[in-house]
PDB file of C-alpha atoms in Angstrom:
ATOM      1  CA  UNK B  23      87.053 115.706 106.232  1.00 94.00           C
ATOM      2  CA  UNK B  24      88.149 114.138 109.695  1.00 96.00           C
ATOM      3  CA  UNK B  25      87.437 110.204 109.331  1.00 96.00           C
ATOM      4  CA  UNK B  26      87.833 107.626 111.563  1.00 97.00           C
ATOM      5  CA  UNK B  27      89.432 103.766 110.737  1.00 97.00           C
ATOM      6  CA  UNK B  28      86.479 101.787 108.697  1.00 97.00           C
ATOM      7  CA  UNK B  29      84.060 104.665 107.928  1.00 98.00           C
ATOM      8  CA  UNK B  30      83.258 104.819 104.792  1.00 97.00           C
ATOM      9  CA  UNK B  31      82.701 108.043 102.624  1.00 97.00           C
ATOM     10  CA  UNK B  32      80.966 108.360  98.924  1.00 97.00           C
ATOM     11  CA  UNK B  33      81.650 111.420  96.771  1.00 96.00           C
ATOM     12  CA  UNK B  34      79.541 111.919  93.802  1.00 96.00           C
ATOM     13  CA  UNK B  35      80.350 114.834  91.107  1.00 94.00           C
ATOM     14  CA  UNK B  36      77.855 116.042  88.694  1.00 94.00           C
ATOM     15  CA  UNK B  37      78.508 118.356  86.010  1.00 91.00           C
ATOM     16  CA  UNK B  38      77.619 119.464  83.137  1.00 88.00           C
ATOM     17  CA  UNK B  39      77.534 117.638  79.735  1.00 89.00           C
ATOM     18  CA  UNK B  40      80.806 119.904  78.340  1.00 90.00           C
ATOM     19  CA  UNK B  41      82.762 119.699  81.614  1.00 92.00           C
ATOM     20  CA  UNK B  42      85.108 117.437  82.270  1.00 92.00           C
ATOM     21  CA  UNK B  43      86.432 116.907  86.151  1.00 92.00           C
ATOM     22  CA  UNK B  44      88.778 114.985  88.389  1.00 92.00           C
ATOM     23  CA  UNK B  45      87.811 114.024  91.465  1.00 94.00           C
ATOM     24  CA  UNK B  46      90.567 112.958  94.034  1.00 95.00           C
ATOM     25  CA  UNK B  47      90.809 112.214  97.913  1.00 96.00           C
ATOM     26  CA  UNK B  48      94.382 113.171  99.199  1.00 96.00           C
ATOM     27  CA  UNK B  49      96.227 113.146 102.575  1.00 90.00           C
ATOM     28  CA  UNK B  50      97.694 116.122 103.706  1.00 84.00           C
ATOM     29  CA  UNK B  51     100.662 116.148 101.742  1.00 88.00           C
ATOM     30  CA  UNK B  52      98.619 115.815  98.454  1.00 86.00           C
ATOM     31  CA  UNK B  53      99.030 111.838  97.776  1.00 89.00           C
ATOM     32  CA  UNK B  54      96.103 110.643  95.771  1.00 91.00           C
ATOM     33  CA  UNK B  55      94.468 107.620  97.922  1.00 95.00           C
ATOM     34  CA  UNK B  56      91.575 107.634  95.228  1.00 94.00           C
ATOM     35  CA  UNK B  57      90.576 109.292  91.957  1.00 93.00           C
ATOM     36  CA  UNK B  58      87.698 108.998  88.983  1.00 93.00           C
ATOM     37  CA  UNK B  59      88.309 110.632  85.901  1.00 88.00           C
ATOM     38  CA  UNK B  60      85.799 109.574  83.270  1.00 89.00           C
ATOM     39  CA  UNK B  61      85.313 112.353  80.751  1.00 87.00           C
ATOM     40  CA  UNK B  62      83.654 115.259  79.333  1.00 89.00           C
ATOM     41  CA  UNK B  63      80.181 114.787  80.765  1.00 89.00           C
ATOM     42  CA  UNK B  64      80.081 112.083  82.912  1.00 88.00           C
ATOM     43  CA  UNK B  65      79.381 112.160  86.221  1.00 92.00           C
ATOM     44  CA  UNK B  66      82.587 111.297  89.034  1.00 94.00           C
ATOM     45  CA  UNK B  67      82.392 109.069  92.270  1.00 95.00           C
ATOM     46  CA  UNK B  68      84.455 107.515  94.699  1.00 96.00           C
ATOM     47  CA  UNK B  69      83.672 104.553  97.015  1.00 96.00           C
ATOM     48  CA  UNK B  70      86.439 105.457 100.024  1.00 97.00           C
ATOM     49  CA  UNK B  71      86.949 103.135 103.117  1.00 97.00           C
ATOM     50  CA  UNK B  72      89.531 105.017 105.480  1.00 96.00           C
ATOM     51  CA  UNK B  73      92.099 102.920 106.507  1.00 95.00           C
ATOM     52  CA  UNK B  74      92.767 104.604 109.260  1.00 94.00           C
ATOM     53  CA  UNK B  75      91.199 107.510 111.258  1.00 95.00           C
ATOM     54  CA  UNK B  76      92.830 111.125 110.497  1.00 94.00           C
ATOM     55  CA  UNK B  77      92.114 114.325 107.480  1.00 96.00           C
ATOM     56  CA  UNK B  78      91.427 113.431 104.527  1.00 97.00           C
ATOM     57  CA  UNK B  79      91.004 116.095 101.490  1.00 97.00           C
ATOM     58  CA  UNK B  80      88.950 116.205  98.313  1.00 96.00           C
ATOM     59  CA  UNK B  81      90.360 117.845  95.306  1.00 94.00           C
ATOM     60  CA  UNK B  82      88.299 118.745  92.181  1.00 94.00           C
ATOM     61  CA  UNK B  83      90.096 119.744  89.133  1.00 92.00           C
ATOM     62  CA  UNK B  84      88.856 121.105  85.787  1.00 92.00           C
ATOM     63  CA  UNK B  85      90.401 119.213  82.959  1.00 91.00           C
ATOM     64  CA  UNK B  86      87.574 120.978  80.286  1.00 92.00           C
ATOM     65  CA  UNK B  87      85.104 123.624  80.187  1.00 91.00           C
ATOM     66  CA  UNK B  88      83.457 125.988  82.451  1.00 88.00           C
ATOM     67  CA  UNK B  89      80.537 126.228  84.786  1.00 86.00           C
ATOM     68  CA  UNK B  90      78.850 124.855  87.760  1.00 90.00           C
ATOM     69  CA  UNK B  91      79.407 121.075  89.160  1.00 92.00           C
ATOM     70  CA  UNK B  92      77.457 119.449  92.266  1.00 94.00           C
ATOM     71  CA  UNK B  93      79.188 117.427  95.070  1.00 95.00           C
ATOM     72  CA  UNK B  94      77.579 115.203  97.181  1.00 96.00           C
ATOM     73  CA  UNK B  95      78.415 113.075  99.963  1.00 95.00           C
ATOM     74  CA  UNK B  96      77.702 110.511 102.351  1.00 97.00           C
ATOM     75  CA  UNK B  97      79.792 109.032 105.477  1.00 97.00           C
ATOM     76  CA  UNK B  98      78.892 106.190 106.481  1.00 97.00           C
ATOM     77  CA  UNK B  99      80.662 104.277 109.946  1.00 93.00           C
TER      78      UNK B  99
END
């Protein structure tokens, strides 16, 4: 996702009750700038104000089970 300085982006993961995720939002060279990792079942988000304009990448990783998951977004500047 290309952000600018200040906007703000919200990531919401939904999955299912025996999944468990991680959510991330790296830089380029794979640095976590913010994660959520809550646990088989629950639901991820992230609250992300850029602090500066440039890419920014979201990871999902599967820690447990199989299936489908939902992401949803919103930028906001």
């Amino acid at each position: 996702l290309r952000l600018e300085k200040g906007w703000r982006l919200l990531l919401k993961l939904t999955n299912e009750s025996t999944q468990d995720f991680e959510l991330d939002l790296t830089q380029s060279n794979g640095e976590a700038l913010a994660s959520s990792s809550r646990g088989i079942g629950r639901s991820e988000s992230l609250d992300f104000t850029a602090p500066s304009s440039g890419i920014y990448y979201i990871r999902v990783l599967r820690k447990a089970g199989r299936g489908h998951y939902k992401i949803e977004l919103s930028i906001h500047k």
